[in-house]
Amino acid sequence: MDLSGDLPMDPTTHAAATGPAEQDWTPPVYPQLPIEPVSGEGCFVLTTDGRRILDLYGGHAVASLGYGHPRLTAAITAQARRLVFQSNAVPMSIRGEAARALAGFAPAGLDRVFLVNSGAEANENALRLALRFTGRPRVVAIEGAFHGRTAAAGAVTWGAAAGWYGFPRTPFDVTFVPRDDLDALAAAVDHDTAAVILEPVQGVAGAVDLSPEFLAAACELTRDAGGLSIFDEVQCGMGRSGHPFVASTLDVVPDLLTTAKGLAGGVPAGAVITSAGLAGRLGPGDLGTTFGGGPLACAAILAVIGAIEDEGLLARVQRVSETLRERCVVGPVTGVQGRGFLLGLRCSRPAREVRDALLERDILAGTSGDPAVLRLLPPLVLGEEHVDQLVEALGEIPA
Ligand SMILES: Cc1ncc(COP(=O)(O)O)c(C=O)c1O
């Protein structure tokens, strides 16, 4: 599996980057695409050489409202004028508002929010809480998972030990079980298990959704064994599945839910969401962060949740996702997997070649850990007209 993470790119395109010698000053860890976006509007980014590119990748699923969304822009601008930053050392009503809005957006029962900066930080904290609350040594994770690049998040990332993981050992024991294998899950979860962590739709793996039965079983088996369930909705959450969270579609809720990426529409933000019961077991110093919960991020979170709710974006995601599924099996695409706006287009030829051919036609898409799967993570404001553009371009690309 390619553990370069959420990289829509290809080493061979690195040299063609048009930026002002960025690579002279930064380590060469990101092979980059040969475009330089300078501005954006709606679902399009505009480049230095005057191209207008339909962005179906959204900066690794971050640009949930697309570009230049009036509500997000106004919220960030107004907050920047008032107060860019203060930390958790002081109470802030905008932090309370953002936490309340996110708790309201999350499934019932998950009503306490700790704001951080990124997906990995959210997962690191969720795992730490599970290990600490249970006093147990082992975490169960799912084959194909990607949870981030920090020590704990890396430990539960499939294949990380053989790839970039790089630490001499994992900070706890990990057992991986195959996707959707209920028997393996039942066998793995026991009284040593602190947590089961899973992505309801595995993003980096190529938009592979786990079955509702498996998701529910993960919550129930873990609870019965006295452990905690963690849903990593860093990529598939915040409306991307066509629901607030995938967990929102189940009859059971996980004990901890993490999210980030689209949470603040581009301003760095992540969150650990949990129950009042678990949060009530925490005291001063049990969690900490410098930037997490800063007012700029909180203003952006409020704008994102407000826009999703007021503009009917969940219904839009469901509708346009259905159209994508129906119409995108054309040219090199042989099938569509995933949910909502986290879709994998299975291709008859390397997804990287299809990605490059689309970029030549002014459409930006991503690759994934599966070399045959092209990943779409468009802004939630994508419309039918954009699907037309994609279908036309795919039709021009040989199978
Ligand atoms: C499911 C999932 N979890 C965690 C992460 C890590 O998030 P971040 O890069 O914000 O640390 C990612 C990033 O791709 C992800 O897709």
Coordinates of C-alpha atoms and ligand atoms in Angstrom, one line a residue:
M1 CA 0.0 0.0 0.0
D2 CA 1.2 3.5 -0.8
L3 CA 1.7 5.2 2.5
S4 CA 2.6 8.5 1.2
G5 CA -0.8 9.4 2.5
D6 CA -3.2 11.8 0.9
L7 CA -1.1 12.7 -2.1
P8 CA -2.7 13.2 -5.4
M9 CA 0.6 13.2 -7.1
D10 CA 3.4 11.5 -8.8
P11 CA 7.1 11.9 -8.5
T12 CA 7.6 12.4 -12.2
T13 CA 5.6 15.6 -12.1
H14 CA 7.7 17.1 -9.3
A15 CA 10.1 19.1 -11.5
A16 CA 7.4 20.8 -13.5
A17 CA 6.0 22.7 -10.5
T18 CA 5.7 26.4 -11.4
G19 CA 6.0 28.0 -7.9
P20 CA 8.8 30.3 -6.9
A21 CA 11.4 27.7 -6.2
E22 CA 9.4 26.3 -3.2
Q23 CA 11.5 23.1 -3.4
D24 CA 14.7 25.1 -2.8
W25 CA 13.5 25.8 0.7
T26 CA 11.5 22.9 1.8
P27 CA 12.5 19.2 2.1
P28 CA 11.6 17.2 -1.1
V29 CA 8.9 15.1 0.6
Y30 CA 6.1 16.1 -1.7
P31 CA 6.3 15.3 -5.4
Q32 CA 4.0 18.0 -6.8
L33 CA 1.6 18.4 -9.6
P34 CA 2.5 20.8 -12.4
I35 CA 0.0 23.5 -11.6
E36 CA 0.1 26.4 -9.2
P37 CA -3.3 27.5 -7.9
V38 CA -3.5 31.2 -6.9
S39 CA -7.2 31.7 -6.3
G40 CA -10.4 29.8 -6.3
E41 CA -14.1 30.2 -6.8
G42 CA -16.7 27.6 -6.1
C43 CA -15.4 24.3 -7.2
F44 CA -12.7 25.7 -9.4
V45 CA -9.1 26.8 -8.7
L46 CA -7.4 29.3 -11.0
T47 CA -3.7 28.8 -11.7
T48 CA -0.8 31.1 -12.4
D49 CA -0.9 30.3 -16.1
G50 CA -4.6 31.2 -16.4
R51 CA -6.2 27.8 -16.2
R52 CA -9.5 27.2 -14.5
I53 CA -9.4 23.7 -13.0
L54 CA -12.4 21.8 -11.6
D55 CA -11.1 20.6 -8.2
L56 CA -12.5 17.2 -7.4
Y57 CA -9.9 16.6 -4.8
G58 CA -10.4 19.6 -2.5
G59 CA -6.9 19.7 -1.1
H60 CA -7.2 16.2 0.5
A61 CA -10.9 16.7 1.3
V62 CA -10.4 19.9 3.2
A63 CA -12.2 22.5 1.0
S64 CA -15.6 21.4 2.1
L65 CA -17.3 24.6 1.0
G66 CA -15.1 25.0 -2.1
Y67 CA -13.3 28.3 -2.6
G68 CA -14.4 31.9 -1.8
H69 CA -17.6 30.7 -0.1
P70 CA -19.1 34.0 1.2
R71 CA -20.1 32.7 4.6
L72 CA -16.7 31.1 5.4
T73 CA -14.8 34.1 4.0
A74 CA -16.9 36.6 6.0
A75 CA -16.6 34.6 9.2
I76 CA -12.8 34.3 8.9
T77 CA -12.3 37.9 7.9
A78 CA -14.5 39.2 10.7
Q79 CA -12.9 37.0 13.4
A80 CA -9.4 38.0 12.1
R81 CA -10.3 41.6 12.6
R82 CA -11.6 41.0 16.1
L83 CA -9.1 38.5 17.6
V84 CA -6.9 36.1 15.7
F85 CA -5.9 33.9 18.6
Q86 CA -6.2 33.1 22.3
S87 CA -5.6 29.7 23.8
N88 CA -7.5 27.4 26.0
A89 CA -5.9 29.2 29.0
V90 CA -8.9 31.5 28.7
P91 CA -12.6 30.8 28.1
M92 CA -14.0 32.0 24.8
S93 CA -17.7 32.0 23.9
I94 CA -16.9 31.4 20.3
R95 CA -15.2 28.1 21.3
G96 CA -18.3 27.2 23.3
E97 CA -20.4 28.0 20.2
A98 CA -18.3 25.9 17.9
A99 CA -18.2 23.0 20.3
R100 CA -22.0 23.2 20.8
A101 CA -22.6 23.4 17.0
L102 CA -20.3 20.4 16.4
A103 CA -22.0 18.4 19.2
G104 CA -25.3 19.2 17.7
F105 CA -24.1 18.1 14.3
A106 CA -22.7 14.8 15.7
P107 CA -24.9 11.8 16.6
A108 CA -26.9 12.1 19.8
G109 CA -24.9 11.0 22.7
L110 CA -21.7 12.5 21.5
D111 CA -22.0 15.9 23.1
R112 CA -18.6 16.9 24.3
V113 CA -15.9 18.3 22.0
F114 CA -12.2 18.8 22.4
L115 CA -10.8 20.9 19.5
V116 CA -7.3 20.2 18.1
N117 CA -5.5 21.0 14.9
S118 CA -5.4 17.9 12.7
G119 CA -6.6 14.4 12.2
A120 CA -3.6 12.7 13.6
E121 CA -3.7 14.8 16.7
A122 CA -7.4 14.0 17.2
N123 CA -6.7 10.2 16.8
E124 CA -3.6 10.4 19.0
N125 CA -5.8 11.9 21.8
A126 CA -8.7 9.5 21.3
L127 CA -6.3 6.5 21.5
R128 CA -4.6 8.0 24.5
L129 CA -8.0 8.4 26.3
A130 CA -9.0 4.9 25.5
L131 CA -5.7 3.4 26.8
R132 CA -5.9 5.5 29.9
F133 CA -9.6 5.0 30.7
T134 CA -9.4 1.2 30.3
G135 CA -5.8 0.6 31.5
R136 CA -5.5 -2.0 28.8
P137 CA -2.5 -2.6 26.4
R138 CA -4.0 -3.4 23.0
V139 CA -5.8 -1.6 20.2
V140 CA -7.6 -3.4 17.3
A141 CA -7.4 -1.7 13.9
I142 CA -8.6 -2.6 10.4
E143 CA -6.5 -3.7 7.5
G144 CA -6.1 -0.9 4.9
A145 CA -6.6 1.8 7.5
F146 CA -4.9 5.2 7.5
H147 CA -5.0 7.2 10.7
G148 CA -2.2 9.7 10.4
R149 CA 1.5 10.2 10.9
T150 CA 2.1 10.5 14.6
A151 CA 3.3 7.6 16.8
A152 CA -0.1 6.3 17.9
A153 CA -2.0 7.1 14.7
G154 CA 0.9 5.5 12.7
A155 CA 0.7 2.4 14.9
V156 CA -2.9 1.7 13.8
T157 CA -2.2 2.6 10.2
W158 CA -2.0 -0.5 8.0
G159 CA 1.4 -1.2 6.6
A160 CA 3.0 1.7 8.4
A161 CA 5.5 -0.6 10.2
A162 CA 7.0 -1.6 6.8
G163 CA 6.7 1.9 5.3
W164 CA 7.3 5.4 6.7
Y165 CA 6.4 4.6 10.3
G166 CA 10.0 5.0 11.4
F167 CA 9.7 4.7 15.2
P168 CA 11.5 1.7 16.7
R169 CA 8.3 0.3 18.2
T170 CA 4.6 1.1 18.5
P171 CA 3.5 2.7 21.7
F172 CA 0.9 -0.1 22.3
D173 CA 0.1 -3.5 21.0
V174 CA -2.0 -3.6 17.8
T175 CA -4.0 -6.3 16.2
F176 CA -5.3 -5.8 12.6
V177 CA -8.4 -7.5 11.4
P178 CA -9.6 -7.8 7.8
R179 CA -12.3 -5.4 6.6
D180 CA -15.8 -6.5 7.3
D181 CA -14.7 -9.8 8.9
L182 CA -17.1 -10.1 11.8
D183 CA -15.6 -13.4 13.1
A184 CA -12.0 -12.0 13.1
L185 CA -13.3 -8.9 14.9
A186 CA -15.1 -10.9 17.5
A187 CA -12.0 -13.0 18.0
A188 CA -9.7 -10.0 18.3
V189 CA -11.8 -8.0 20.8
D190 CA -11.2 -9.2 24.3
H191 CA -10.5 -8.0 27.8
D192 CA -7.1 -6.7 26.8
T193 CA -8.6 -4.5 24.2
A194 CA -8.5 -0.8 25.0
A195 CA -10.1 0.3 21.7
V196 CA -11.2 -0.6 18.3
I197 CA -10.4 2.2 15.8
L198 CA -11.8 2.3 12.3
E199 CA -12.5 4.6 9.4
P200 CA -16.2 3.9 8.4
V201 CA -15.1 4.7 4.8
Q202 CA -11.4 4.0 4.3
G203 CA -10.2 7.1 2.4
V204 CA -6.5 6.6 1.6
A205 CA -7.2 3.0 0.8
G206 CA -9.4 4.2 -2.1
A207 CA -12.9 5.0 -0.6
V208 CA -13.6 1.5 0.7
D209 CA -16.7 1.6 2.9
L210 CA -17.1 -0.9 5.7
S211 CA -20.6 -2.5 6.1
P212 CA -23.1 -1.0 8.6
E213 CA -23.1 -4.5 10.3
F214 CA -19.4 -4.4 10.8
L215 CA -19.5 -0.8 12.1
A216 CA -22.3 -1.6 14.6
A217 CA -20.5 -4.8 15.7
A218 CA -17.3 -2.8 16.4
C219 CA -19.2 -0.6 18.8
E220 CA -21.1 -3.4 20.4
L221 CA -18.3 -6.0 20.8
T222 CA -16.0 -3.4 22.2
R223 CA -18.5 -2.1 24.7
D224 CA -19.4 -5.7 25.8
A225 CA -15.7 -6.3 26.4
G226 CA -15.3 -3.1 28.4
G227 CA -13.2 -1.2 25.7
L228 CA -14.0 1.9 23.7
S229 CA -14.8 2.3 20.0
I230 CA -13.3 5.1 18.0
F231 CA -14.6 6.1 14.6
D232 CA -12.0 8.1 12.6
E233 CA -14.2 10.3 10.5
V234 CA -11.4 12.7 9.6
Q235 CA -11.9 12.1 5.9
C236 CA -15.4 10.7 5.6
G237 CA -17.0 13.0 8.3
M238 CA -18.4 16.6 8.2
G239 CA -21.1 15.8 5.7
R240 CA -18.9 14.1 3.1
S241 CA -20.8 10.8 3.4
G242 CA -24.1 12.7 2.7
H243 CA -24.8 12.5 6.4
P244 CA -23.3 14.6 9.2
F245 CA -21.1 11.5 10.0
V246 CA -21.3 7.9 8.9
A247 CA -21.9 7.2 12.6
S248 CA -25.1 9.3 12.3
T249 CA -26.6 6.5 10.1
L250 CA -26.2 3.8 12.7
D251 CA -28.4 2.8 15.7
V252 CA -25.3 2.6 17.9
V253 CA -22.8 5.3 18.5
P254 CA -19.0 5.0 19.0
D255 CA -17.5 6.1 22.3
L256 CA -15.2 8.5 20.5
L257 CA -15.4 10.1 17.1
T258 CA -12.6 12.1 15.5
T259 CA -12.8 14.5 12.7
A260 CA -10.7 17.2 10.9
K261 CA -10.1 18.0 7.2
G262 CA -13.3 19.6 6.1
L263 CA -14.3 20.7 9.6
A264 CA -13.2 24.3 9.2
G265 CA -13.2 24.4 5.4
G266 CA -9.4 25.0 5.1
V267 CA -8.4 26.5 8.5
P268 CA -6.5 23.8 10.3
A269 CA -8.9 22.2 12.9
G270 CA -9.6 18.7 14.3
A271 CA -11.9 17.4 17.0
V272 CA -12.4 14.6 19.4
I273 CA -16.1 14.2 20.1
T274 CA -17.3 12.0 23.0
S275 CA -20.0 11.5 25.5
A276 CA -20.6 13.7 28.6
G277 CA -19.9 10.6 30.7
L278 CA -16.4 10.0 29.3
A279 CA -15.6 13.7 29.2
G280 CA -16.7 14.0 32.8
R281 CA -13.9 11.6 33.8
L282 CA -11.3 14.1 32.6
G283 CA -9.6 16.8 34.7
P284 CA -7.2 19.7 34.2
G285 CA -4.1 18.7 32.2
D286 CA -5.6 15.5 30.9
L287 CA -5.7 16.9 27.3
G288 CA -3.8 19.9 25.9
T289 CA -3.0 21.8 22.8
T290 CA -1.7 25.2 21.9
F291 CA -3.6 26.1 18.7
G292 CA -6.6 23.8 19.0
G293 CA -9.8 25.7 19.6
G294 CA -8.4 29.0 18.6
P295 CA -11.1 31.6 17.7
L296 CA -10.2 31.8 13.9
A297 CA -10.8 28.0 13.6
C298 CA -13.9 28.2 15.7
A299 CA -15.4 30.9 13.5
A300 CA -14.6 28.7 10.4
I301 CA -16.2 25.7 12.1
L302 CA -19.4 27.6 12.8
A303 CA -19.5 28.8 9.2
V304 CA -19.0 25.3 7.8
I305 CA -21.7 23.7 9.9
G306 CA -24.0 26.7 9.3
A307 CA -23.5 26.4 5.5
I308 CA -24.0 22.6 5.5
E309 CA -27.3 23.0 7.4
D310 CA -28.7 26.1 5.8
E311 CA -27.7 25.3 2.2
G312 CA -29.0 21.7 2.3
L313 CA -25.6 20.4 1.4
L314 CA -26.2 16.9 2.8
A315 CA -29.1 16.4 0.4
R316 CA -27.0 17.8 -2.4
V317 CA -24.1 15.3 -1.6
Q318 CA -26.6 12.4 -1.7
R319 CA -28.1 13.5 -5.0
V320 CA -25.0 14.4 -6.9
S321 CA -23.2 11.4 -5.5
E322 CA -25.9 9.2 -7.0
T323 CA -25.4 11.0 -10.4
L324 CA -21.6 10.4 -10.2
R325 CA -22.2 6.7 -9.5
E326 CA -24.7 6.4 -12.4
R327 CA -22.7 8.4 -15.0
C328 CA -19.0 8.0 -14.3
V329 CA -18.6 4.4 -15.5
V330 CA -17.3 5.6 -18.8
G331 CA -13.9 5.6 -20.6
P332 CA -11.3 3.9 -18.2
V333 CA -13.7 3.7 -15.3
T334 CA -15.2 0.3 -14.6
G335 CA -16.9 0.8 -11.3
V336 CA -17.5 3.3 -8.4
Q337 CA -17.0 2.6 -4.7
G338 CA -17.4 4.6 -1.5
R339 CA -20.0 6.9 -0.2
G340 CA -21.3 10.4 -0.8
F341 CA -18.4 12.6 -2.0
L342 CA -15.7 10.2 -0.9
L343 CA -15.7 8.1 -4.1
G344 CA -13.2 5.7 -5.7
L345 CA -13.4 5.3 -9.4
R346 CA -12.0 1.9 -10.3
C347 CA -10.0 2.1 -13.5
S348 CA -9.0 -0.4 -16.2
R349 CA -5.6 1.3 -16.3
P350 CA -3.3 2.9 -13.6
A351 CA -5.3 5.6 -11.8
R352 CA -2.3 7.8 -11.9
E353 CA -2.5 7.9 -15.7
V354 CA -6.2 8.7 -15.6
R355 CA -5.5 11.4 -13.0
D356 CA -2.8 12.9 -15.4
A357 CA -5.2 12.7 -18.4
L358 CA -7.9 14.5 -16.4
L359 CA -5.5 17.2 -15.3
E360 CA -4.7 17.8 -19.0
R361 CA -8.4 18.4 -19.4
D362 CA -8.5 20.8 -16.4
I363 CA -9.9 18.4 -13.8
L364 CA -8.1 17.7 -10.6
A365 CA -8.6 14.3 -9.0
G366 CA -6.6 12.2 -6.6
T367 CA -5.0 8.8 -6.5
S368 CA -5.2 6.4 -3.6
G369 CA -3.4 3.5 -1.9
D370 CA -5.0 1.2 -4.5
P371 CA -3.2 1.8 -7.8
A372 CA -6.3 1.1 -9.8
V373 CA -8.5 3.6 -7.9
L374 CA -8.9 7.3 -8.6
R375 CA -10.3 9.2 -5.6
L376 CA -12.8 12.0 -5.7
L377 CA -13.2 14.3 -2.7
P378 CA -15.0 17.3 -4.1
P379 CA -16.3 20.2 -2.2
L380 CA -19.8 19.6 -0.9
V381 CA -21.1 22.4 -3.1
L382 CA -20.4 20.3 -6.3
G383 CA -23.3 20.3 -8.8
E384 CA -24.7 18.3 -11.7
E385 CA -23.0 20.6 -14.1
H386 CA -19.6 19.6 -12.8
V387 CA -20.5 16.0 -13.2
D388 CA -21.2 16.7 -16.9
Q389 CA -17.7 18.1 -17.2
L390 CA -16.1 15.1 -15.6
V391 CA -18.1 12.6 -17.6
E392 CA -17.2 14.3 -20.9
A393 CA -13.5 14.3 -19.9
L394 CA -13.5 10.6 -18.9
G395 CA -15.2 9.7 -22.1
E396 CA -12.2 11.2 -24.0
I397 CA -9.7 9.0 -22.1
P398 CA -9.0 5.6 -23.6
A399 CA -9.9 2.6 -21.4
Ligands
LIG1 C1 -9.0 8.9 7.9 C2 -7.8 9.8 8.2 N1 -7.4 9.9 9.5 C3 -6.4 10.7 9.9 C4 -5.7 11.4 8.9 C5 -4.6 12.3 9.4 O1 -5.1 13.6 9.3 P1 -4.0 14.8 9.3 O2 -3.2 14.8 8.1 O3 -4.9 16.1 9.5 O4 -3.2 14.6 10.5 C6 -6.1 11.3 7.6 C7 -5.4 12.1 6.6 O5 -5.4 11.8 5.4 C8 -7.2 10.5 7.2 O6 -7.6 10.4 6.0

